[in-house]
Amino acid sequence: MTRTQAIGTAKVSPRRGGVRALLRSPSGLVGTVIVTVLGIVALASAFGLLPFDPAAQDATARLQPPSSTHLLGTDQFGRDIFSRAASGVANSALVALVAVLFAAVVGTIGGVVSGYLGGVGDTLIGGITNVLFAFPPLLLALTLAAVFDRTWFTVAVAIAVVYTPIFVRVARGPVLSLRESEYVSAARATGMRPVGIMVQHILPNLTSILIVQITLSLSWGVLTEASLSFLGFGTPPPAASLGSMVFDAQTLVTVAPWTMLAPGAVLIFLIIGLNLLGDGLRDALDPHRKAR
């Protein structure tokens, strides 16, 4: 690196440099655009700015094709599909966000404690993680969602239980090497307690890994919520859900294909956008990739 390059690099803050690296990545740019657009639509739903009430039925407007009035057409009850899809994005995003944040907090704490302290705690946490990994994710979430009263929060908790072991594994791996680093050994030599070391020296070094994993897990959470709703165990009605919209449109696909294509396309774009954003964040935050 030349002196000019070094000076130019020094003027750019790490946060701004990370954003620029994200937007320079093709996957990061596309993912950011998709997630931003769908995020704006979800916010419009949350603040009641949609053109129609997602739950309002109109018998005179049943199964109308896409038009200037109903951008994505209407369903068998005369409900506006665009408004319902927007509401479905907001509901799916809420469930996935709560589930992933819960899983990230619990899983990261478990992974850091397990990796740093080792011993009986590591064995116990590892055993619980292995048991949860033994179940197919959708089957485990389906079982948990069926056991409890169906609300959006219980669905979120069911999904969180499925993804918590992933964060345990993601956090534990780096901690095994970080606990042997020089600065951690120095902190230990000064008499700092394990909790302080984990909070001040271990967790900050896991930030980039966790950000990427949270973004990718959001796409899995959205897909899991949609799958549960498709099977009748997801977000309960009258709240809209992309999965339940696809299920309800099965018998209409030949006479009104837009009833299935619209929510299905929105779901696909949401999942693709989150995955691309996760890939872009991984490229932007990975120091090894930056060095190349």
PDB file of C-alpha atoms in Angstrom:
ATOM      1  CA  MET A   1       0.000   0.000   0.000  1.00  0.00           C
ATOM      2  CA  THR A   2       1.363   3.410  -0.956  1.00  0.00           C
ATOM      3  CA  ARG A   3       1.453   6.412   1.376  1.00  0.00           C
ATOM      4  CA  THR A   4      -1.374   8.071  -0.595  1.00  0.00           C
ATOM      5  CA  GLN A   5      -3.527   4.964  -0.337  1.00  0.00           C
ATOM      6  CA  ALA A   6      -2.841   4.727   3.371  1.00  0.00           C
ATOM      7  CA  ILE A   7      -3.871   8.356   3.928  1.00  0.00           C
ATOM      8  CA  GLY A   8      -7.013   7.879   1.854  1.00  0.00           C
ATOM      9  CA  THR A   9      -7.899   4.763   3.786  1.00  0.00           C
ATOM     10  CA  ALA A  10      -7.370   6.464   7.132  1.00  0.00           C
ATOM     11  CA  LYS A  11      -9.919   9.140   6.293  1.00  0.00           C
ATOM     12  CA  VAL A  12     -12.695   6.580   5.873  1.00  0.00           C
ATOM     13  CA  SER A  13     -14.371   5.454   9.098  1.00  0.00           C
ATOM     14  CA  PRO A  14     -14.746   1.674   9.585  1.00  0.00           C
ATOM     15  CA  ARG A  15     -18.529   1.956   9.488  1.00  0.00           C
ATOM     16  CA  ARG A  16     -18.543   3.967   6.255  1.00  0.00           C
ATOM     17  CA  GLY A  17     -15.924   1.679   4.757  1.00  0.00           C
ATOM     18  CA  GLY A  18     -18.073  -1.330   5.595  1.00  0.00           C
ATOM     19  CA  VAL A  19     -21.102   0.222   3.914  1.00  0.00           C
ATOM     20  CA  ARG A  20     -19.058   1.029   0.803  1.00  0.00           C
ATOM     21  CA  ALA A  21     -17.690  -2.498   0.692  1.00  0.00           C
ATOM     22  CA  LEU A  22     -21.236  -3.859   1.019  1.00  0.00           C
ATOM     23  CA  LEU A  23     -22.551  -1.707  -1.826  1.00  0.00           C
ATOM     24  CA  ARG A  24     -19.545  -2.547  -4.049  1.00  0.00           C
ATOM     25  CA  SER A  25     -20.463  -6.212  -3.783  1.00  0.00           C
ATOM     26  CA  PRO A  26     -23.026  -7.177  -6.484  1.00  0.00           C
ATOM     27  CA  SER A  27     -24.843  -9.524  -4.114  1.00  0.00           C
ATOM     28  CA  GLY A  28     -24.729  -6.952  -1.325  1.00  0.00           C
ATOM     29  CA  LEU A  29     -26.105  -4.194  -3.553  1.00  0.00           C
ATOM     30  CA  VAL A  30     -28.960  -6.294  -4.950  1.00  0.00           C
ATOM     31  CA  GLY A  31     -29.775  -7.684  -1.516  1.00  0.00           C
ATOM     32  CA  THR A  32     -29.794  -4.213   0.030  1.00  0.00           C
ATOM     33  CA  VAL A  33     -32.158  -2.892  -2.661  1.00  0.00           C
ATOM     34  CA  ILE A  34     -34.586  -5.825  -2.318  1.00  0.00           C
ATOM     35  CA  VAL A  35     -34.618  -5.745   1.483  1.00  0.00           C
ATOM     36  CA  THR A  36     -34.993  -1.948   1.516  1.00  0.00           C
ATOM     37  CA  VAL A  37     -37.959  -1.986  -0.875  1.00  0.00           C
ATOM     38  CA  LEU A  38     -39.726  -4.792   1.001  1.00  0.00           C
ATOM     39  CA  GLY A  39     -38.852  -3.112   4.291  1.00  0.00           C
ATOM     40  CA  ILE A  40     -40.566   0.087   3.162  1.00  0.00           C
ATOM     41  CA  VAL A  41     -43.618  -1.937   2.136  1.00  0.00           C
ATOM     42  CA  ALA A  42     -43.652  -3.671   5.538  1.00  0.00           C
ATOM     43  CA  LEU A  43     -43.407  -0.324   7.338  1.00  0.00           C
ATOM     44  CA  ALA A  44     -46.275   1.007   5.246  1.00  0.00           C
ATOM     45  CA  SER A  45     -48.326  -1.946   6.458  1.00  0.00           C
ATOM     46  CA  ALA A  46     -47.298  -1.423  10.079  1.00  0.00           C
ATOM     47  CA  PHE A  47     -48.352   2.254   9.966  1.00  0.00           C
ATOM     48  CA  GLY A  48     -51.615   1.603   8.136  1.00  0.00           C
ATOM     49  CA  LEU A  49     -50.561   3.246   4.884  1.00  0.00           C
ATOM     50  CA  LEU A  50     -51.750   0.473   2.556  1.00  0.00           C
ATOM     51  CA  PRO A  51     -54.344   1.220  -0.148  1.00  0.00           C
ATOM     52  CA  PHE A  52     -56.801  -1.325   1.336  1.00  0.00           C
ATOM     53  CA  ASP A  53     -57.411  -3.044   4.651  1.00  0.00           C
ATOM     54  CA  PRO A  54     -55.708  -6.468   4.323  1.00  0.00           C
ATOM     55  CA  ALA A  55     -58.627  -8.182   6.094  1.00  0.00           C
ATOM     56  CA  ALA A  56     -61.471  -6.254   4.420  1.00  0.00           C
ATOM     57  CA  GLN A  57     -63.694  -8.451   2.228  1.00  0.00           C
ATOM     58  CA  ASP A  58     -65.594  -7.226  -0.826  1.00  0.00           C
ATOM     59  CA  ALA A  59     -67.912  -9.740  -2.502  1.00  0.00           C
ATOM     60  CA  THR A  60     -68.255  -7.496  -5.557  1.00  0.00           C
ATOM     61  CA  ALA A  61     -64.502  -7.581  -6.224  1.00  0.00           C
ATOM     62  CA  ARG A  62     -63.856 -11.308  -6.003  1.00  0.00           C
ATOM     63  CA  LEU A  63     -60.984 -12.764  -8.088  1.00  0.00           C
ATOM     64  CA  GLN A  64     -60.271  -9.599 -10.033  1.00  0.00           C
ATOM     65  CA  PRO A  65     -57.014  -9.731 -12.029  1.00  0.00           C
ATOM     66  CA  PRO A  66     -54.239  -7.179 -11.440  1.00  0.00           C
ATOM     67  CA  SER A  67     -55.308  -3.672 -12.372  1.00  0.00           C
ATOM     68  CA  SER A  68     -54.660  -0.038 -11.526  1.00  0.00           C
ATOM     69  CA  THR A  69     -57.067  -0.372  -8.589  1.00  0.00           C
ATOM     70  CA  HIS A  70     -55.778  -3.693  -7.273  1.00  0.00           C
ATOM     71  CA  LEU A  71     -52.123  -3.901  -8.271  1.00  0.00           C
ATOM     72  CA  LEU A  72     -51.859  -7.657  -7.642  1.00  0.00           C
ATOM     73  CA  GLY A  73     -55.537  -8.524  -8.031  1.00  0.00           C
ATOM     74  CA  THR A  74     -57.947  -9.826  -5.398  1.00  0.00           C
ATOM     75  CA  ASP A  75     -58.580 -13.216  -3.815  1.00  0.00           C
ATOM     76  CA  GLN A  76     -61.743 -15.325  -3.480  1.00  0.00           C
ATOM     77  CA  PHE A  77     -63.048 -13.032  -0.727  1.00  0.00           C
ATOM     78  CA  GLY A  78     -62.384  -9.809  -2.619  1.00  0.00           C
ATOM     79  CA  ARG A  79     -59.380  -8.899  -0.439  1.00  0.00           C
ATOM     80  CA  ASP A  80     -56.628  -6.851  -2.031  1.00  0.00           C
ATOM     81  CA  ILE A  81     -53.638  -9.154  -2.574  1.00  0.00           C
ATOM     82  CA  PHE A  82     -51.066  -6.347  -2.602  1.00  0.00           C
ATOM     83  CA  SER A  83     -52.209  -5.157   0.824  1.00  0.00           C
ATOM     84  CA  ARG A  84     -52.310  -8.705   2.160  1.00  0.00           C
ATOM     85  CA  ALA A  85     -48.854  -9.494   0.762  1.00  0.00           C
ATOM     86  CA  ALA A  86     -47.453  -6.314   2.319  1.00  0.00           C
ATOM     87  CA  SER A  87     -49.048  -7.233   5.633  1.00  0.00           C
ATOM     88  CA  GLY A  88     -47.677 -10.763   5.228  1.00  0.00           C
ATOM     89  CA  VAL A  89     -44.155  -9.401   4.766  1.00  0.00           C
ATOM     90  CA  ALA A  90     -44.533  -7.319   7.940  1.00  0.00           C
ATOM     91  CA  ASN A  91     -45.866 -10.278   9.946  1.00  0.00           C
ATOM     92  CA  SER A  92     -43.246 -12.707   8.656  1.00  0.00           C
ATOM     93  CA  ALA A  93     -40.470 -10.178   9.285  1.00  0.00           C
ATOM     94  CA  LEU A  94     -41.709  -9.570  12.846  1.00  0.00           C
ATOM     95  CA  VAL A  95     -41.831 -13.283  13.671  1.00  0.00           C
ATOM     96  CA  ALA A  96     -38.456 -13.965  12.052  1.00  0.00           C
ATOM     97  CA  LEU A  97     -36.798 -10.942  13.697  1.00  0.00           C
ATOM     98  CA  VAL A  98     -38.021 -11.812  17.200  1.00  0.00           C
ATOM     99  CA  ALA A  99     -37.084 -15.463  16.710  1.00  0.00           C
ATOM    100  CA  VAL A 100     -33.608 -14.782  15.362  1.00  0.00           C
ATOM    101  CA  LEU A 101     -32.770 -12.121  17.961  1.00  0.00           C
ATOM    102  CA  PHE A 102     -33.868 -14.486  20.742  1.00  0.00           C
ATOM    103  CA  ALA A 103     -31.823 -17.307  19.229  1.00  0.00           C
ATOM    104  CA  ALA A 104     -28.828 -15.009  18.716  1.00  0.00           C
ATOM    105  CA  VAL A 105     -28.806 -13.790  22.328  1.00  0.00           C
ATOM    106  CA  VAL A 106     -29.318 -17.189  23.951  1.00  0.00           C
ATOM    107  CA  GLY A 107     -27.123 -19.059  21.476  1.00  0.00           C
ATOM    108  CA  THR A 108     -24.267 -16.541  21.640  1.00  0.00           C
ATOM    109  CA  ILE A 109     -24.248 -16.574  25.433  1.00  0.00           C
ATOM    110  CA  GLY A 110     -24.262 -20.363  25.425  1.00  0.00           C
ATOM    111  CA  GLY A 111     -21.531 -20.572  22.796  1.00  0.00           C
ATOM    112  CA  VAL A 112     -19.254 -18.045  24.511  1.00  0.00           C
ATOM    113  CA  VAL A 113     -19.657 -19.653  27.934  1.00  0.00           C
ATOM    114  CA  SER A 114     -19.197 -23.117  26.476  1.00  0.00           C
ATOM    115  CA  GLY A 115     -16.106 -22.213  24.471  1.00  0.00           C
ATOM    116  CA  TYR A 116     -14.380 -20.062  27.084  1.00  0.00           C
ATOM    117  CA  LEU A 117     -15.019 -22.008  30.284  1.00  0.00           C
ATOM    118  CA  GLY A 118     -15.089 -25.537  28.861  1.00  0.00           C
ATOM    119  CA  GLY A 119     -15.473 -28.371  31.333  1.00  0.00           C
ATOM    120  CA  VAL A 120     -18.884 -29.556  32.514  1.00  0.00           C
ATOM    121  CA  GLY A 121     -20.644 -26.495  31.085  1.00  0.00           C
ATOM    122  CA  ASP A 122     -19.208 -27.162  27.645  1.00  0.00           C
ATOM    123  CA  THR A 123     -20.288 -30.802  27.837  1.00  0.00           C
ATOM    124  CA  LEU A 124     -23.808 -29.898  28.971  1.00  0.00           C
ATOM    125  CA  ILE A 125     -24.369 -27.149  26.400  1.00  0.00           C
ATOM    126  CA  GLY A 126     -22.846 -29.309  23.676  1.00  0.00           C
ATOM    127  CA  GLY A 127     -25.144 -32.200  24.593  1.00  0.00           C
ATOM    128  CA  ILE A 128     -28.277 -30.029  24.452  1.00  0.00           C
ATOM    129  CA  THR A 129     -27.121 -28.581  21.137  1.00  0.00           C
ATOM    130  CA  ASN A 130     -26.558 -32.027  19.654  1.00  0.00           C
ATOM    131  CA  VAL A 131     -30.011 -33.193  20.782  1.00  0.00           C
ATOM    132  CA  LEU A 132     -31.677 -30.210  19.101  1.00  0.00           C
ATOM    133  CA  PHE A 133     -29.622 -30.742  15.948  1.00  0.00           C
ATOM    134  CA  ALA A 134     -30.871 -34.337  15.814  1.00  0.00           C
ATOM    135  CA  PHE A 135     -34.392 -33.148  14.930  1.00  0.00           C
ATOM    136  CA  PRO A 136     -35.251 -31.844  11.469  1.00  0.00           C
ATOM    137  CA  PRO A 137     -35.683 -28.065  11.938  1.00  0.00           C
ATOM    138  CA  LEU A 138     -39.152 -27.811  10.398  1.00  0.00           C
ATOM    139  CA  LEU A 139     -40.405 -30.873  12.287  1.00  0.00           C
ATOM    140  CA  LEU A 140     -39.125 -29.496  15.595  1.00  0.00           C
ATOM    141  CA  ALA A 141     -40.670 -26.070  14.955  1.00  0.00           C
ATOM    142  CA  LEU A 142     -43.929 -27.715  13.862  1.00  0.00           C
ATOM    143  CA  THR A 143     -44.059 -29.793  17.061  1.00  0.00           C
ATOM    144  CA  LEU A 144     -43.398 -26.812  19.309  1.00  0.00           C
ATOM    145  CA  ALA A 145     -45.896 -24.613  17.464  1.00  0.00           C
ATOM    146  CA  ALA A 146     -48.571 -27.325  17.761  1.00  0.00           C
ATOM    147  CA  VAL A 147     -48.051 -27.801  21.508  1.00  0.00           C
ATOM    148  CA  PHE A 148     -48.693 -24.190  22.548  1.00  0.00           C
ATOM    149  CA  ASP A 149     -51.577 -21.820  21.833  1.00  0.00           C
ATOM    150  CA  ARG A 150     -51.044 -20.403  18.365  1.00  0.00           C
ATOM    151  CA  THR A 151     -49.990 -16.771  18.471  1.00  0.00           C
ATOM    152  CA  TRP A 152     -47.293 -14.969  16.522  1.00  0.00           C
ATOM    153  CA  PHE A 153     -45.118 -14.947  19.658  1.00  0.00           C
ATOM    154  CA  THR A 154     -45.336 -18.702  20.270  1.00  0.00           C
ATOM    155  CA  VAL A 155     -44.484 -19.265  16.607  1.00  0.00           C
ATOM    156  CA  ALA A 156     -41.454 -16.992  17.050  1.00  0.00           C
ATOM    157  CA  VAL A 157     -40.350 -18.912  20.161  1.00  0.00           C
ATOM    158  CA  ALA A 158     -40.726 -22.228  18.331  1.00  0.00           C
ATOM    159  CA  ILE A 159     -38.524 -20.964  15.497  1.00  0.00           C
ATOM    160  CA  ALA A 160     -36.032 -19.515  17.997  1.00  0.00           C
ATOM    161  CA  VAL A 161     -35.572 -22.896  19.669  1.00  0.00           C
ATOM    162  CA  VAL A 162     -34.720 -24.384  16.274  1.00  0.00           C
ATOM    163  CA  TYR A 163     -32.040 -21.803  15.448  1.00  0.00           C
ATOM    164  CA  THR A 164     -30.461 -21.335  18.874  1.00  0.00           C
ATOM    165  CA  PRO A 165     -28.063 -24.318  18.421  1.00  0.00           C
ATOM    166  CA  ILE A 166     -26.753 -22.725  15.217  1.00  0.00           C
ATOM    167  CA  PHE A 167     -25.654 -19.618  17.107  1.00  0.00           C
ATOM    168  CA  VAL A 168     -24.104 -21.793  19.822  1.00  0.00           C
ATOM    169  CA  ARG A 169     -21.914 -23.468  17.203  1.00  0.00           C
ATOM    170  CA  VAL A 170     -21.151 -20.208  15.385  1.00  0.00           C
ATOM    171  CA  ALA A 171     -20.033 -18.486  18.599  1.00  0.00           C
ATOM    172  CA  ARG A 172     -18.205 -21.405  20.221  1.00  0.00           C
ATOM    173  CA  GLY A 173     -15.765 -22.063  17.360  1.00  0.00           C
ATOM    174  CA  PRO A 174     -14.031 -18.659  17.328  1.00  0.00           C
ATOM    175  CA  VAL A 175     -14.023 -18.486  21.134  1.00  0.00           C
ATOM    176  CA  LEU A 176     -11.851 -21.606  21.321  1.00  0.00           C
ATOM    177  CA  SER A 177      -9.078 -19.718  19.534  1.00  0.00           C
ATOM    178  CA  LEU A 178      -9.787 -16.290  21.041  1.00  0.00           C
ATOM    179  CA  ARG A 179      -9.406 -17.559  24.602  1.00  0.00           C
ATOM    180  CA  GLU A 180      -5.771 -18.442  23.850  1.00  0.00           C
ATOM    181  CA  SER A 181      -4.937 -15.053  22.306  1.00  0.00           C
ATOM    182  CA  GLU A 182      -2.353 -12.778  23.893  1.00  0.00           C
ATOM    183  CA  TYR A 183      -4.728  -9.988  24.922  1.00  0.00           C
ATOM    184  CA  VAL A 184      -7.071 -12.467  26.636  1.00  0.00           C
ATOM    185  CA  SER A 185      -4.109 -14.053  28.429  1.00  0.00           C
ATOM    186  CA  ALA A 186      -2.957 -10.567  29.491  1.00  0.00           C
ATOM    187  CA  ALA A 187      -6.420  -9.713  30.806  1.00  0.00           C
ATOM    188  CA  ARG A 188      -6.491 -12.995  32.692  1.00  0.00           C
ATOM    189  CA  ALA A 189      -3.061 -12.257  34.172  1.00  0.00           C
ATOM    190  CA  THR A 190      -4.258  -8.897  35.501  1.00  0.00           C
ATOM    191  CA  GLY A 191      -6.956 -10.660  37.502  1.00  0.00           C
ATOM    192  CA  MET A 192      -9.945  -9.789  35.321  1.00  0.00           C
ATOM    193  CA  ARG A 193     -12.873 -12.095  35.962  1.00  0.00           C
ATOM    194  CA  PRO A 194     -14.112 -14.489  33.251  1.00  0.00           C
ATOM    195  CA  VAL A 195     -17.353 -12.559  32.793  1.00  0.00           C
ATOM    196  CA  GLY A 196     -15.441  -9.338  32.175  1.00  0.00           C
ATOM    197  CA  ILE A 197     -13.111 -11.046  29.714  1.00  0.00           C
ATOM    198  CA  MET A 198     -16.004 -12.560  27.788  1.00  0.00           C
ATOM    199  CA  VAL A 199     -17.877  -9.240  27.622  1.00  0.00           C
ATOM    200  CA  GLN A 200     -14.956  -6.896  26.923  1.00  0.00           C
ATOM    201  CA  HIS A 201     -12.569  -9.048  24.885  1.00  0.00           C
ATOM    202  CA  ILE A 202     -14.470 -12.006  23.415  1.00  0.00           C
ATOM    203  CA  LEU A 203     -17.870 -10.665  22.326  1.00  0.00           C
ATOM    204  CA  PRO A 204     -16.554  -7.627  20.379  1.00  0.00           C
ATOM    205  CA  ASN A 205     -14.530  -9.994  18.180  1.00  0.00           C
ATOM    206  CA  LEU A 206     -17.655 -11.993  17.324  1.00  0.00           C
ATOM    207  CA  THR A 207     -19.658  -9.010  16.066  1.00  0.00           C
ATOM    208  CA  SER A 208     -19.025  -9.421  12.337  1.00  0.00           C
ATOM    209  CA  ILE A 209     -19.648 -13.165  12.447  1.00  0.00           C
ATOM    210  CA  LEU A 210     -22.904 -12.699  14.339  1.00  0.00           C
ATOM    211  CA  ILE A 211     -24.157  -9.932  12.028  1.00  0.00           C
ATOM    212  CA  VAL A 212     -23.748 -12.178   9.005  1.00  0.00           C
ATOM    213  CA  GLN A 213     -25.321 -15.157  10.767  1.00  0.00           C
ATOM    214  CA  ILE A 214     -28.291 -13.072  11.944  1.00  0.00           C
ATOM    215  CA  THR A 215     -28.929 -11.829   8.401  1.00  0.00           C
ATOM    216  CA  LEU A 216     -28.800 -15.327   6.942  1.00  0.00           C
ATOM    217  CA  SER A 217     -30.914 -16.727   9.768  1.00  0.00           C
ATOM    218  CA  LEU A 218     -33.584 -14.121   9.056  1.00  0.00           C
ATOM    219  CA  SER A 219     -34.119 -15.661   5.624  1.00  0.00           C
ATOM    220  CA  TRP A 220     -34.403 -19.114   7.183  1.00  0.00           C
ATOM    221  CA  GLY A 221     -36.778 -17.723   9.807  1.00  0.00           C
ATOM    222  CA  VAL A 222     -39.019 -16.197   7.134  1.00  0.00           C
ATOM    223  CA  LEU A 223     -39.054 -19.482   5.224  1.00  0.00           C
ATOM    224  CA  THR A 224     -39.809 -21.478   8.376  1.00  0.00           C
ATOM    225  CA  GLU A 225     -42.668 -19.139   9.337  1.00  0.00           C
ATOM    226  CA  ALA A 226     -44.093 -19.400   5.819  1.00  0.00           C
ATOM    227  CA  SER A 227     -43.814 -23.198   5.946  1.00  0.00           C
ATOM    228  CA  LEU A 228     -45.589 -23.340   9.300  1.00  0.00           C
ATOM    229  CA  SER A 229     -48.333 -21.033   8.013  1.00  0.00           C
ATOM    230  CA  PHE A 230     -48.721 -23.168   4.898  1.00  0.00           C
ATOM    231  CA  LEU A 231     -49.258 -26.189   7.162  1.00  0.00           C
ATOM    232  CA  GLY A 232     -51.710 -24.305   9.370  1.00  0.00           C
ATOM    233  CA  PHE A 233     -49.423 -23.761  12.390  1.00  0.00           C
ATOM    234  CA  GLY A 234     -48.007 -20.330  11.651  1.00  0.00           C
ATOM    235  CA  THR A 235     -49.268 -16.805  12.195  1.00  0.00           C
ATOM    236  CA  PRO A 236     -52.975 -17.196  13.088  1.00  0.00           C
ATOM    237  CA  PRO A 237     -55.740 -15.494  11.072  1.00  0.00           C
ATOM    238  CA  PRO A 238     -57.029 -12.899  10.477  1.00  0.00           C
ATOM    239  CA  ALA A 239     -53.399 -11.731  10.272  1.00  0.00           C
ATOM    240  CA  ALA A 240     -52.035 -12.198   6.762  1.00  0.00           C
ATOM    241  CA  SER A 241     -49.159 -14.577   6.122  1.00  0.00           C
ATOM    242  CA  LEU A 242     -47.438 -15.329   2.840  1.00  0.00           C
ATOM    243  CA  GLY A 243     -47.472 -19.063   3.573  1.00  0.00           C
ATOM    244  CA  SER A 244     -51.204 -19.187   4.314  1.00  0.00           C
ATOM    245  CA  MET A 245     -51.904 -17.062   1.223  1.00  0.00           C
ATOM    246  CA  VAL A 246     -50.125 -19.632  -0.934  1.00  0.00           C
ATOM    247  CA  PHE A 247     -52.069 -22.439   0.771  1.00  0.00           C
ATOM    248  CA  ASP A 248     -55.432 -20.727   0.249  1.00  0.00           C
ATOM    249  CA  ALA A 249     -54.641 -20.174  -3.447  1.00  0.00           C
ATOM    250  CA  GLN A 250     -54.032 -23.855  -4.248  1.00  0.00           C
ATOM    251  CA  THR A 251     -57.542 -24.451  -5.531  1.00  0.00           C
ATOM    252  CA  LEU A 252     -57.549 -21.170  -7.478  1.00  0.00           C
ATOM    253  CA  VAL A 253     -54.289 -21.495  -9.363  1.00  0.00           C
ATOM    254  CA  THR A 254     -55.960 -22.509 -12.629  1.00  0.00           C
ATOM    255  CA  VAL A 255     -58.672 -19.825 -12.609  1.00  0.00           C
ATOM    256  CA  ALA A 256     -56.848 -17.026 -10.780  1.00  0.00           C
ATOM    257  CA  PRO A 257     -53.100 -17.725 -10.899  1.00  0.00           C
ATOM    258  CA  TRP A 258     -52.220 -14.299  -9.480  1.00  0.00           C
ATOM    259  CA  THR A 259     -53.578 -15.391  -6.091  1.00  0.00           C
ATOM    260  CA  MET A 260     -50.647 -17.798  -5.765  1.00  0.00           C
ATOM    261  CA  LEU A 261     -48.008 -16.138  -7.931  1.00  0.00           C
ATOM    262  CA  ALA A 262     -48.100 -12.811  -6.079  1.00  0.00           C
ATOM    263  CA  PRO A 263     -47.474 -14.030  -2.493  1.00  0.00           C
ATOM    264  CA  GLY A 264     -45.118 -16.723  -3.766  1.00  0.00           C
ATOM    265  CA  ALA A 265     -43.028 -14.177  -5.684  1.00  0.00           C
ATOM    266  CA  VAL A 266     -42.910 -11.806  -2.698  1.00  0.00           C
ATOM    267  CA  LEU A 267     -41.760 -14.638  -0.446  1.00  0.00           C
ATOM    268  CA  ILE A 268     -39.074 -15.695  -2.923  1.00  0.00           C
ATOM    269  CA  PHE A 269     -37.781 -12.135  -3.336  1.00  0.00           C
ATOM    270  CA  LEU A 270     -37.696 -11.613   0.435  1.00  0.00           C
ATOM    271  CA  ILE A 271     -35.675 -14.780   1.017  1.00  0.00           C
ATOM    272  CA  ILE A 272     -33.338 -14.098  -1.914  1.00  0.00           C
ATOM    273  CA  GLY A 273     -32.825 -10.499  -0.764  1.00  0.00           C
ATOM    274  CA  LEU A 274     -31.892 -11.546   2.772  1.00  0.00           C
ATOM    275  CA  ASN A 275     -29.529 -14.233   1.488  1.00  0.00           C
ATOM    276  CA  LEU A 276     -27.816 -11.836  -0.909  1.00  0.00           C
ATOM    277  CA  LEU A 277     -27.542  -9.231   1.855  1.00  0.00           C
ATOM    278  CA  GLY A 278     -25.957 -11.844   4.102  1.00  0.00           C
ATOM    279  CA  ASP A 279     -23.458 -12.765   1.398  1.00  0.00           C
ATOM    280  CA  GLY A 280     -22.632  -9.103   0.875  1.00  0.00           C
ATOM    281  CA  LEU A 281     -22.140  -8.534   4.599  1.00  0.00           C
ATOM    282  CA  ARG A 282     -19.880 -11.565   4.786  1.00  0.00           C
ATOM    283  CA  ASP A 283     -17.723 -10.189   1.986  1.00  0.00           C
ATOM    284  CA  ALA A 284     -17.661  -6.704   3.534  1.00  0.00           C
ATOM    285  CA  LEU A 285     -16.896  -7.804   7.104  1.00  0.00           C
ATOM    286  CA  ASP A 286     -14.479 -10.665   6.442  1.00  0.00           C
ATOM    287  CA  PRO A 287     -10.939  -9.262   6.807  1.00  0.00           C
ATOM    288  CA  HIS A 288      -9.435 -12.146   4.830  1.00  0.00           C
ATOM    289  CA  ARG A 289     -11.638 -11.353   1.840  1.00  0.00           C
ATOM    290  CA  LYS A 290     -10.766  -7.651   2.135  1.00  0.00           C
ATOM    291  CA  ALA A 291      -7.065  -8.481   1.993  1.00  0.00           C
ATOM    292  CA  ARG A 292      -7.539 -10.160  -1.345  1.00  0.00           C
TER     293      ARG A 292
END
